[in-house]
CSV table of C-alpha atoms in Angstrom, one decimal:
chain,number,residue,atom,x,y,z
A,217,MET,CA,81.2,91.0,79.9
A,218,GLU,CA,83.4,94.2,79.9
A,219,LEU,CA,87.0,93.8,81.1
A,220,THR,CA,86.2,96.5,83.8
A,221,THR,CA,83.6,94.3,85.3
A,222,VAL,CA,85.9,91.1,85.0
A,223,TRP,CA,88.6,92.9,86.9
A,224,PHE,CA,86.4,94.3,89.6
A,225,LEU,CA,85.2,90.5,89.9
A,226,LEU,CA,88.8,89.4,90.1
A,227,ILE,CA,89.9,92.0,92.6
A,228,ALA,CA,86.9,91.0,94.9
A,229,LEU,CA,88.2,87.3,94.5
A,230,LEU,CA,91.5,88.2,95.6
A,231,TRP,CA,90.2,90.1,98.7
A,232,THR,CA,88.0,87.1,99.4
A,233,GLY,CA,90.9,84.8,99.1
A,234,TYR,CA,93.0,87.1,101.4
A,235,PHE,CA,90.4,87.2,104.0
A,236,VAL,CA,89.7,83.6,104.0
A,237,LEU,CA,93.3,82.6,104.3
A,238,GLU,CA,94.9,85.5,106.3
A,239,GLY,CA,91.7,85.6,108.4
A,240,PHE,CA,92.7,82.4,110.4
A,241,ASP,CA,96.4,83.8,110.7
A,242,PHE,CA,95.0,86.8,112.4
A,243,GLY,CA,92.7,84.5,114.5
A,244,VAL,CA,95.5,82.5,115.5
A,245,GLY,CA,97.8,85.3,116.4
A,246,VAL,CA,94.8,87.0,118.4
A,247,LEU,CA,94.2,83.7,120.4
A,248,LEU,CA,97.9,83.0,121.1
A,249,PRO,CA,97.9,84.7,124.5
A,250,VAL,CA,94.3,83.3,125.3
A,251,LEU,CA,95.1,79.5,124.4
A,252,GLY,CA,98.8,79.5,124.9
A,253,GLY,CA,99.0,78.2,128.4
A,254,ASP,CA,102.8,77.5,128.3
A,255,ASP,CA,105.5,77.8,125.9
A,256,ASP,CA,104.9,74.3,124.3
A,257,ASP,CA,101.2,75.4,123.8
A,258,ARG,CA,102.4,78.7,122.2
A,259,ARG,CA,104.9,77.0,119.9
A,260,SER,CA,102.2,74.6,118.8
A,261,ILE,CA,99.8,77.3,118.0
A,262,LEU,CA,102.4,79.1,115.9
A,263,ALA,CA,103.3,75.9,114.4
A,264,THR,CA,100.0,75.7,112.8
A,265,ILE,CA,100.6,78.8,110.6
A,266,GLY,CA,104.3,78.8,110.3
A,267,PRO,CA,104.6,77.1,106.9
A,268,VAL,CA,101.8,79.0,105.3
A,269,TRP,CA,101.4,82.6,106.8
A,270,ASP,CA,103.6,84.4,104.4
A,271,GLY,CA,102.0,82.7,101.3
A,272,ASN,CA,98.7,83.9,102.5
A,273,GLU,CA,99.8,87.6,102.5
A,274,VAL,CA,100.6,87.3,98.8
A,275,TRP,CA,96.9,87.5,98.1
A,276,LEU,CA,97.0,91.1,99.5
A,277,ILE,CA,100.1,92.0,97.5
A,278,VAL,CA,98.4,90.8,94.3
A,279,ALA,CA,95.2,92.4,95.2
A,280,GLY,CA,96.8,95.9,95.9
A,281,GLY,CA,99.1,95.5,92.6
A,282,ALA,CA,95.9,94.5,90.5
A,283,THR,CA,94.0,97.5,91.9
A,284,PHE,CA,97.0,99.8,90.9
A,285,ALA,CA,97.0,98.3,87.4
A,286,ALA,CA,93.5,98.1,86.6
A,287,PHE,CA,91.8,100.8,88.5
A,288,PRO,CA,94.6,103.5,89.1
A,289,GLU,CA,92.2,106.3,90.2
A,290,TRP,CA,90.6,104.0,92.8
A,291,TYR,CA,94.1,103.0,94.0
A,292,ALA,CA,95.2,106.8,94.3
A,293,THR,CA,91.9,107.9,96.1
A,294,LEU,CA,92.0,104.9,98.4
A,295,PHE,CA,95.6,105.0,99.5
A,296,SER,CA,95.6,108.9,99.9
A,297,GLY,CA,92.4,108.9,101.9
A,298,PHE,CA,93.2,106.0,103.9
A,299,TYR,CA,96.8,106.5,104.3
A,300,LEU,CA,97.2,106.3,108.2
A,301,PRO,CA,94.9,103.1,108.6
A,302,LEU,CA,96.6,101.4,105.8
A,303,PHE,CA,100.2,102.4,107.1
A,304,LEU,CA,99.1,101.0,110.5
A,305,ILE,CA,98.0,97.7,108.9
A,306,LEU,CA,101.4,97.6,107.1
A,307,VAL,CA,103.4,98.1,110.3
A,308,ALA,CA,101.3,95.5,112.2
A,309,LEU,CA,101.8,93.1,109.4
A,310,ILE,CA,105.6,93.6,109.5
A,311,LEU,CA,105.7,93.3,113.2
A,312,ARG,CA,103.8,90.2,113.0
A,313,GLY,CA,106.1,88.7,110.5
A,314,VAL,CA,109.0,89.5,112.5
A,315,ALA,CA,107.6,88.0,115.6
A,316,ILE,CA,106.9,84.7,113.9
A,317,GLU,CA,110.5,84.5,112.5
A,318,TYR,CA,112.3,85.7,115.4
A,319,ARG,CA,110.4,84.2,118.5
A,320,GLY,CA,112.5,81.1,118.5
A,321,LYS,CA,115.7,83.1,118.4
A,322,SER,CA,115.1,85.3,121.3
A,323,ASP,CA,115.8,84.9,125.0
A,324,SER,CA,112.3,86.5,125.8
A,325,PRO,CA,109.8,84.9,123.6
A,326,ARG,CA,106.8,86.7,125.5
A,327,SER,CA,107.7,90.0,124.0
A,328,TRP,CA,107.5,88.6,120.4
A,329,ASP,CA,104.2,86.9,121.6
A,330,ARG,CA,102.9,90.2,122.5
A,331,ALA,CA,104.0,91.5,119.1
A,332,MET,CA,102.3,88.8,117.4
A,333,PHE,CA,99.0,89.4,119.2
A,334,LEU,CA,99.1,93.1,118.5
A,335,GLY,CA,100.3,92.5,114.9
A,336,SER,CA,97.3,90.4,114.3
A,337,LEU,CA,94.6,92.3,116.3
A,338,LEU,CA,95.1,95.6,114.6
A,339,PRO,CA,94.9,94.3,110.9
A,340,ALA,CA,91.7,92.1,111.8
A,341,PHE,CA,90.1,95.2,113.1
A,342,LEU,CA,91.2,97.8,110.7
A,343,TRP,CA,90.5,95.9,107.6
A,344,GLY,CA,86.8,96.0,108.6
A,345,VAL,CA,86.9,99.6,109.5
A,346,ALA,CA,88.4,100.3,106.1
A,347,PHE,CA,86.0,98.2,104.0
A,348,ALA,CA,83.0,99.5,106.0
A,349,ASN,CA,83.9,103.1,105.1
A,350,ILE,CA,84.5,102.1,101.4
A,351,VAL,CA,81.1,100.5,101.3
A,352,ARG,CA,79.4,103.3,103.2
A,353,GLY,CA,81.1,106.1,101.2
A,354,VAL,CA,83.5,109.0,102.3
A,355,PRO,CA,83.6,112.5,101.7
A,356,LEU,CA,85.1,113.2,98.1
A,357,ASP,CA,85.3,116.3,96.0
A,358,ALA,CA,84.6,116.5,92.5
A,359,ASP,CA,88.3,115.5,91.7
A,360,HIS,CA,87.7,112.3,93.8
A,361,GLU,CA,90.1,113.5,96.5
A,362,TYR,CA,89.5,112.5,100.1
A,363,THR,CA,88.3,115.6,102.1
A,364,GLY,CA,87.8,114.1,105.5
A,365,SER,CA,90.2,113.3,108.5
A,366,LEU,CA,91.0,110.1,110.4
A,367,LEU,CA,88.1,110.8,112.8
A,368,THR,CA,85.8,110.8,109.7
A,369,LEU,CA,86.8,107.2,109.2
A,370,LEU,CA,86.1,106.2,112.8
A,371,ASN,CA,82.4,106.5,112.7
A,372,PRO,CA,80.0,104.0,114.5
A,373,TYR,CA,79.3,101.9,111.3
A,374,ALA,CA,82.9,101.7,110.5
A,375,LEU,CA,83.8,100.6,114.1
A,376,LEU,CA,81.1,98.0,114.1
A,377,GLY,CA,82.5,96.8,110.9
A,378,GLY,CA,86.0,96.4,112.7
A,379,LEU,CA,84.4,94.5,115.5
A,380,ALA,CA,82.7,92.3,113.0
A,381,THR,CA,85.9,91.3,111.1
A,382,LEU,CA,87.7,90.9,114.4
A,383,THR,CA,85.3,88.4,115.9
A,384,LEU,CA,84.8,86.5,112.5
A,385,PHE,CA,88.6,86.2,111.9
A,386,THR,CA,89.0,85.1,115.6
A,387,LEU,CA,86.3,82.5,115.2
A,388,HIS,CA,88.1,81.4,111.9
A,389,GLY,CA,91.4,81.2,113.9
A,390,ALA,CA,89.8,79.1,116.8
A,391,VAL,CA,88.2,76.7,114.3
A,392,PHE,CA,91.6,76.4,112.4
A,393,LEU,CA,93.4,75.5,115.6
A,394,THR,CA,90.7,73.0,116.3
A,395,LEU,CA,91.4,71.3,113.1
A,396,ARG,CA,95.1,71.5,113.4
A,397,THR,CA,95.9,70.7,116.9
A,398,GLY,CA,95.3,67.7,119.1
A,399,GLY,CA,94.8,67.0,122.9
A,400,ASP,CA,94.0,69.6,125.4
A,401,LEU,CA,94.8,72.6,123.1
A,402,ARG,CA,92.2,71.2,120.6
A,403,ALA,CA,89.7,70.9,123.4
A,404,ARG,CA,90.1,74.3,124.7
A,405,SER,CA,90.2,75.8,120.9
A,406,ALA,CA,86.9,74.0,120.1
A,407,ALA,CA,85.1,75.3,123.6
A,408,LEU,CA,86.3,78.8,122.6
A,409,ALA,CA,85.2,78.6,119.2
A,410,GLY,CA,81.7,77.8,120.3
A,411,ARG,CA,81.6,81.0,122.4
A,412,LEU,CA,83.1,82.9,119.5
A,413,ALA,CA,80.6,81.8,117.1
A,414,VAL,CA,77.8,83.2,119.1
A,415,GLY,CA,79.6,86.6,119.3
A,416,ALA,CA,80.4,86.5,115.7
A,417,LEU,CA,76.6,85.9,114.9
A,418,LEU,CA,75.5,88.8,116.9
A,419,VAL,CA,78.3,91.4,115.9
A,420,GLY,CA,78.5,90.2,112.3
A,421,GLY,CA,74.8,89.9,112.1
A,422,ALA,CA,74.4,93.5,113.4
A,423,PHE,CA,77.0,94.8,110.8
A,424,LEU,CA,75.6,93.0,107.8
A,425,LEU,CA,72.0,94.3,108.8
A,426,ALA,CA,73.2,97.8,109.0
A,427,THR,CA,74.9,97.5,105.6
A,428,GLN,CA,71.7,96.1,104.0
A,429,LEU,CA,69.6,98.9,105.5
A,430,THR,CA,71.8,101.5,104.3
A,431,VAL,CA,73.8,100.7,101.0
A,432,GLY,CA,72.8,96.9,100.5
A,433,LYS,CA,71.1,95.5,97.2
A,434,ALA,CA,68.3,93.2,97.1
A,435,ALA,CA,70.5,90.4,95.9
A,436,THR,CA,72.9,90.7,98.9
A,437,TRP,CA,70.2,89.6,101.2
A,438,VAL,CA,70.9,86.2,100.1
A,439,THR,CA,74.7,86.1,101.0
A,440,VAL,CA,73.8,87.9,104.4
A,441,ALA,CA,71.5,84.8,105.0
A,442,VAL,CA,74.4,82.5,103.7
A,443,ALA,CA,76.9,84.2,106.3
A,444,ALA,CA,74.6,83.7,109.2
A,445,ALA,CA,73.8,80.1,108.3
A,446,ALA,CA,77.5,79.4,108.0
A,447,ILE,CA,78.4,80.7,111.3
A,448,ALA,CA,75.6,78.7,112.8
A,449,GLY,CA,77.0,75.7,110.8
A,450,ALA,CA,80.4,76.2,112.2
A,451,LEU,CA,79.2,76.2,115.7
A,452,LEU,CA,77.1,73.1,115.2
A,453,ALA,CA,80.0,71.2,113.4
A,454,THR,CA,82.3,72.1,116.2
A,455,LEU,CA,80.0,70.8,118.8
A,456,ARG,CA,79.9,67.6,116.9
A,457,GLY,CA,83.6,67.3,116.6
A,458,ARG,CA,83.3,67.8,112.8
A,459,ASP,CA,86.5,69.8,112.6
A,460,GLY,CA,86.8,70.0,108.7
A,461,TRP,CA,83.2,71.1,108.2
A,462,ALA,CA,83.4,73.6,110.9
A,463,PHE,CA,86.5,75.2,109.2
A,464,THR,CA,84.7,74.9,105.8
A,465,ALA,CA,81.6,76.8,107.3
A,466,SER,CA,83.6,79.6,108.9
A,467,ALA,CA,85.4,79.9,105.5
A,468,VAL,CA,82.2,80.3,103.7
A,469,ALA,CA,80.8,82.7,106.2
A,470,ILE,CA,83.9,85.0,105.3
A,471,ILE,CA,83.3,84.5,101.7
A,472,ALA,CA,79.6,85.4,102.0
A,473,VAL,CA,80.6,88.6,104.0
A,474,THR,CA,83.1,89.8,101.5
A,475,VAL,CA,80.7,89.1,98.6
A,476,THR,CA,78.0,91.1,100.5
A,477,LEU,CA,80.5,94.0,100.8
A,478,PHE,CA,81.5,94.1,97.2
A,479,GLY,CA,78.0,93.4,95.9
A,480,SER,CA,76.7,96.5,97.7
A,481,LEU,CA,79.9,98.5,96.5
A,482,TRP,CA,79.1,97.8,92.8
A,483,PRO,CA,79.2,99.6,90.2
A,484,ASN,CA,81.2,102.0,92.5
A,485,VAL,CA,84.6,101.5,93.7
A,486,MET,CA,84.6,104.4,95.9
A,487,PRO,CA,81.3,105.9,96.7
A,488,ALA,CA,81.1,109.4,97.9
A,489,LEU,CA,78.7,110.9,100.6
A,490,ASP,CA,77.5,113.1,97.8
A,491,PRO,CA,76.8,110.6,95.0
A,492,ALA,CA,77.6,113.0,92.2
A,493,ASN,CA,81.3,112.7,93.3
A,494,SER,CA,81.4,108.8,93.4
A,495,LEU,CA,84.0,107.0,91.5
A,496,ASN,CA,82.7,103.9,89.4
A,497,VAL,CA,84.3,101.1,87.8
A,498,ARG,CA,84.4,102.8,84.3
A,499,ASP,CA,85.8,106.2,85.6
A,500,ALA,CA,88.4,104.5,87.6
A,501,ALA,CA,89.6,101.9,84.9
A,502,SER,CA,92.8,101.7,83.0
A,503,THR,CA,92.9,101.5,79.3
A,504,PRO,CA,91.3,98.6,77.4
A,505,TYR,CA,94.9,97.5,76.3
A,506,THR,CA,96.2,97.4,79.9
A,507,LEU,CA,93.1,95.4,80.9
A,508,THR,CA,93.6,93.1,78.1
A,509,VAL,CA,97.5,92.4,78.8
A,510,MET,CA,96.5,92.0,82.6
A,511,THR,CA,94.0,89.5,81.5
A,512,TRP,CA,96.1,87.2,79.7
A,513,VAL,CA,98.9,87.4,82.5
A,514,ALA,CA,96.2,86.3,85.1
A,515,VAL,CA,94.8,83.5,82.9
A,516,ILE,CA,98.5,82.2,82.5
A,517,PHE,CA,99.8,82.6,86.1
A,518,THR,CA,96.8,82.3,88.4
A,519,PRO,CA,96.3,78.6,88.1
A,520,LEU,CA,100.0,78.2,88.8
A,521,VAL,CA,99.8,80.1,92.0
A,522,LEU,CA,96.7,78.4,93.0
A,523,PHE,CA,98.2,75.0,92.5
A,524,TYR,CA,101.3,75.7,94.5
A,525,GLN,CA,99.5,77.1,97.5
A,526,GLY,CA,97.2,74.2,97.5
A,527,TRP,CA,100.2,71.8,97.3
A,528,THR,CA,101.6,73.6,100.3
A,529,TYR,CA,98.5,73.1,102.5
A,530,TRP,CA,98.1,69.5,101.4
A,531,VAL,CA,102.0,68.9,102.5
A,532,PHE,CA,101.4,70.6,105.9
A,533,ARG,CA,97.8,69.1,106.5
A,534,ARG,CA,98.5,67.0,109.6
A,535,ARG,CA,97.9,67.9,113.1
A,536,VAL,CA,100.5,69.7,115.1
A,537,THR,CA,101.6,67.9,118.2
A,538,GLY,CA,104.5,68.9,120.4
A,539,ALA,CA,105.7,71.5,117.8
A,540,ARG,CA,108.9,73.3,118.3
A,541,VAL,CA,108.7,76.5,116.4
A,542,GLY,CA,112.0,78.1,115.5
A,543,ALA,CA,114.0,75.4,117.3
């Protein structure tokens, strides 16, 4: 297998990990004003992600760095053409991080709760918009320069993609809260997860169907079916009180959706509306020497990072009850 293929798969893996782990962070933030009936509830909700949210964002940093090093032309085209949406995502992530850290130190925590909600809602929606455009294709010239505008990115298919990721991440957050909280808060989270699963199945199904009919491959029909079955499984497991299985199923749904998108993208990394101007993995890749060095670094350090993050989740695996965030 060529190193360009290996690194395309590794970058897809990094984005998958980011969406699975950060996805429930986004969902928790979106649900904060919905499930946070009083201040104690809101503190408990935030306590579920307090020890892990910043570690989850490392996946995004590594994915961006790997793209820059392995496929510099892809990175350049993507970040120049999608500058404003990516800038808004960055601002939202900063706002969300500040809200988590400073909520307990403020005399007006509700202001930080609103910041947390907005800082979670925007990325959950905009990541879907961005990836939908990447998979569908954008206007590029012969030099692989983006020639469209912001309105070009806000096409119906991309907006549907944004709604799909928003509903799926919100479902993931509700299932995570069902797994990590107890009492009335857990019951309300489970009830909401059931309703969100129906919405995710409808909106996500419409988006994946549109993807398959426009740019999908024959093989990705399998992952579309897996995504639909996993969402249905999350609903069934939630109704039966099997919280661990419900969270696993929602994670599998996100994995299947991400695999569908990257599977539809291959062998391009930045498709153009004019296929002659599309950027593929070979044209966008760094030199073989650079990819070889990166591969050795990844082989050495990736298991260490995975072990540390897995240990963190194991330490903070118990349900949150009566949490005092920032106290």
